[in-house]
Amino acid sequence: MLTLVNISFHKLAKGFTLIEVMLAMAVFSIAGIAILGTADTNVRNLGYLESKIMASWVASNQLVEVTVKSAWPPKNNKKGKVELAGQTWFWQQKVLKTTDKDMRSIVMQVRLDEKEVSALTSLTTYISKPNQ
């Protein structure tokens, strides 16, 4: 009778050992940490790309204003700020001479912080001297 109880107990006791459960939990926790790290990186990159797009819109708008005005040559190192999407954007215009005396290159740089050394975005356009 003792052997019959032993055999039936071993048939019923199917499952994972404590080591197997702990190993599975370790694998899933490592995978979870990797997924959280990837999600965090994606969220930070999304915010940065959104700022870059907004800065490009600001620069583009400022360059359109320069090309619409008829002043020749445009004022160099002109600075300003504009509100877009609930944020204040600081722009700076740089006018550069070109090899053609009747053309100028205009570089528009946009920053979120006026004192920031590097611009968030920079766009360039060329304007020609108006015919008189």
Short mmCIF file of C-alpha atoms in Angstrom, two decimals:
data_model
loop_
_atom_site.label_atom_id
_atom_site.label_comp_id
_atom_site.label_asym_id
_atom_site.label_seq_id
_atom_site.Cartn_x
_atom_site.Cartn_y
_atom_site.Cartn_z
CA MET A 1 0.00 0.00 0.00
CA LEU A 2 2.89 2.35 0.68
CA THR A 3 4.20 2.07 -2.86
CA LEU A 4 0.78 2.85 -4.28
CA VAL A 5 0.58 6.11 -2.25
CA ASN A 6 4.13 7.07 -3.33
CA ILE A 7 3.38 6.47 -6.99
CA SER A 8 0.10 8.41 -6.92
CA PHE A 9 1.74 11.32 -5.02
CA HIS A 10 4.49 11.62 -7.65
CA LYS A 11 1.90 11.57 -10.42
CA LEU A 12 -0.02 14.43 -8.76
CA ALA A 13 3.04 16.57 -7.86
CA LYS A 14 3.73 18.02 -11.29
CA GLY A 15 4.87 21.66 -11.42
CA PHE A 16 7.81 24.03 -11.29
CA THR A 17 10.49 24.03 -8.67
CA LEU A 18 11.36 27.17 -6.76
CA ILE A 19 14.57 27.61 -8.79
CA GLU A 20 12.65 27.37 -12.07
CA VAL A 21 10.13 29.98 -10.90
CA MET A 22 12.88 32.34 -9.72
CA LEU A 23 14.76 31.95 -13.01
CA ALA A 24 11.60 32.73 -15.00
CA MET A 25 10.95 35.80 -12.85
CA ALA A 26 14.53 37.00 -13.41
CA VAL A 27 14.19 36.61 -17.19
CA PHE A 28 10.87 38.49 -17.25
CA SER A 29 12.19 41.28 -15.02
CA ILE A 30 15.24 41.80 -17.25
CA ALA A 31 12.98 41.90 -20.31
CA GLY A 32 10.67 44.39 -18.54
CA ILE A 33 13.57 46.68 -17.64
CA ALA A 34 14.77 46.62 -21.26
CA ILE A 35 11.29 47.51 -22.53
CA LEU A 36 10.96 50.38 -20.03
CA GLY A 37 14.38 51.74 -21.07
CA THR A 38 13.37 51.66 -24.73
CA ALA A 39 10.04 53.37 -24.02
CA ASP A 40 11.81 56.10 -22.00
CA THR A 41 14.25 56.75 -24.85
CA ASN A 42 11.40 56.95 -27.36
CA VAL A 43 9.49 59.47 -25.23
CA ARG A 44 12.58 61.68 -24.87
CA ASN A 45 13.28 61.50 -28.61
CA LEU A 46 9.67 62.37 -29.39
CA GLY A 47 9.91 65.56 -27.31
CA TYR A 48 13.18 66.53 -28.98
CA LEU A 49 11.76 65.97 -32.47
CA GLU A 50 8.69 68.02 -31.60
CA SER A 51 10.94 70.91 -30.51
CA LYS A 52 12.97 70.61 -33.72
CA ILE A 53 9.83 70.76 -35.87
CA MET A 54 8.48 73.81 -34.02
CA ALA A 55 11.86 75.54 -34.28
CA SER A 56 11.91 74.83 -38.04
CA TRP A 57 8.47 76.44 -38.37
CA VAL A 58 9.67 79.52 -36.50
CA ALA A 59 12.77 79.78 -38.69
CA SER A 60 10.72 79.30 -41.85
CA ASN A 61 8.23 81.98 -40.81
CA GLN A 62 11.02 84.45 -40.06
CA LEU A 63 12.69 83.79 -43.41
CA VAL A 64 9.38 84.41 -45.20
CA GLU A 65 9.11 87.77 -43.43
CA VAL A 66 12.63 88.71 -44.57
CA THR A 67 11.96 87.78 -48.19
CA VAL A 68 8.65 89.71 -48.26
CA LYS A 69 10.28 92.93 -47.04
CA SER A 70 12.05 94.97 -49.68
CA ALA A 71 14.97 96.21 -47.56
CA TRP A 72 18.37 95.61 -49.14
CA PRO A 73 20.50 94.28 -47.62
CA PRO A 74 18.57 92.96 -44.62
CA LYS A 75 19.81 93.98 -41.20
CA ASN A 76 22.57 91.66 -39.94
CA ASN A 77 22.43 89.89 -36.55
CA LYS A 78 18.83 90.88 -36.01
CA LYS A 79 17.28 89.10 -33.02
CA GLY A 80 13.78 88.55 -31.77
CA LYS A 81 11.40 86.26 -30.04
CA VAL A 82 8.10 84.75 -31.04
CA GLU A 83 5.41 82.71 -29.28
CA LEU A 84 4.44 79.38 -30.85
CA ALA A 85 2.65 76.40 -29.29
CA GLY A 86 2.76 77.94 -25.83
CA GLN A 87 6.53 78.42 -25.87
CA THR A 88 8.79 81.39 -26.50
CA TRP A 89 11.29 80.84 -29.31
CA PHE A 90 14.37 83.04 -29.77
CA TRP A 91 15.62 83.61 -33.31
CA GLN A 92 18.68 85.28 -34.75
CA GLN A 93 19.22 86.31 -38.35
CA LYS A 94 22.68 86.36 -39.90
CA VAL A 95 23.25 87.94 -43.30
CA LEU A 96 26.25 86.71 -45.27
CA LYS A 97 27.75 88.00 -48.49
CA THR A 98 27.90 85.66 -51.46
CA THR A 99 30.15 85.58 -54.51
CA ASP A 100 27.40 87.38 -56.42
CA LYS A 101 27.25 91.03 -55.30
CA ASP A 102 23.50 91.10 -55.99
CA MET A 103 22.69 88.20 -53.64
CA ARG A 104 22.81 87.63 -49.91
CA SER A 105 22.58 84.48 -47.85
CA ILE A 106 20.36 84.66 -44.78
CA VAL A 107 20.78 82.13 -41.99
CA MET A 108 18.00 81.94 -39.40
CA GLN A 109 18.86 80.22 -36.14
CA VAL A 110 16.24 79.32 -33.51
CA ARG A 111 16.76 78.47 -29.84
CA LEU A 112 14.53 77.73 -26.86
CA ASP A 113 16.92 79.57 -24.54
CA GLU A 114 18.35 82.91 -25.66
CA LYS A 115 21.71 82.16 -24.02
CA GLU A 116 22.06 78.69 -25.57
CA VAL A 117 25.26 78.38 -27.61
CA SER A 118 24.02 75.95 -30.25
CA ALA A 119 20.83 76.51 -32.17
CA LEU A 120 18.02 73.99 -32.13
CA THR A 121 17.61 74.49 -35.86
CA SER A 122 19.12 76.61 -38.59
CA LEU A 123 17.63 77.39 -42.00
CA THR A 124 19.27 79.23 -44.89
CA THR A 125 17.79 81.10 -47.82
CA TYR A 126 19.10 83.44 -50.50
CA ILE A 127 17.62 86.75 -51.59
CA SER A 128 18.51 88.86 -54.57
CA LYS A 129 18.77 92.63 -54.87
CA PRO A 130 15.47 94.11 -56.08
CA ASN A 131 15.45 95.49 -59.63
CA GLN A 132 15.12 99.24 -59.78
#
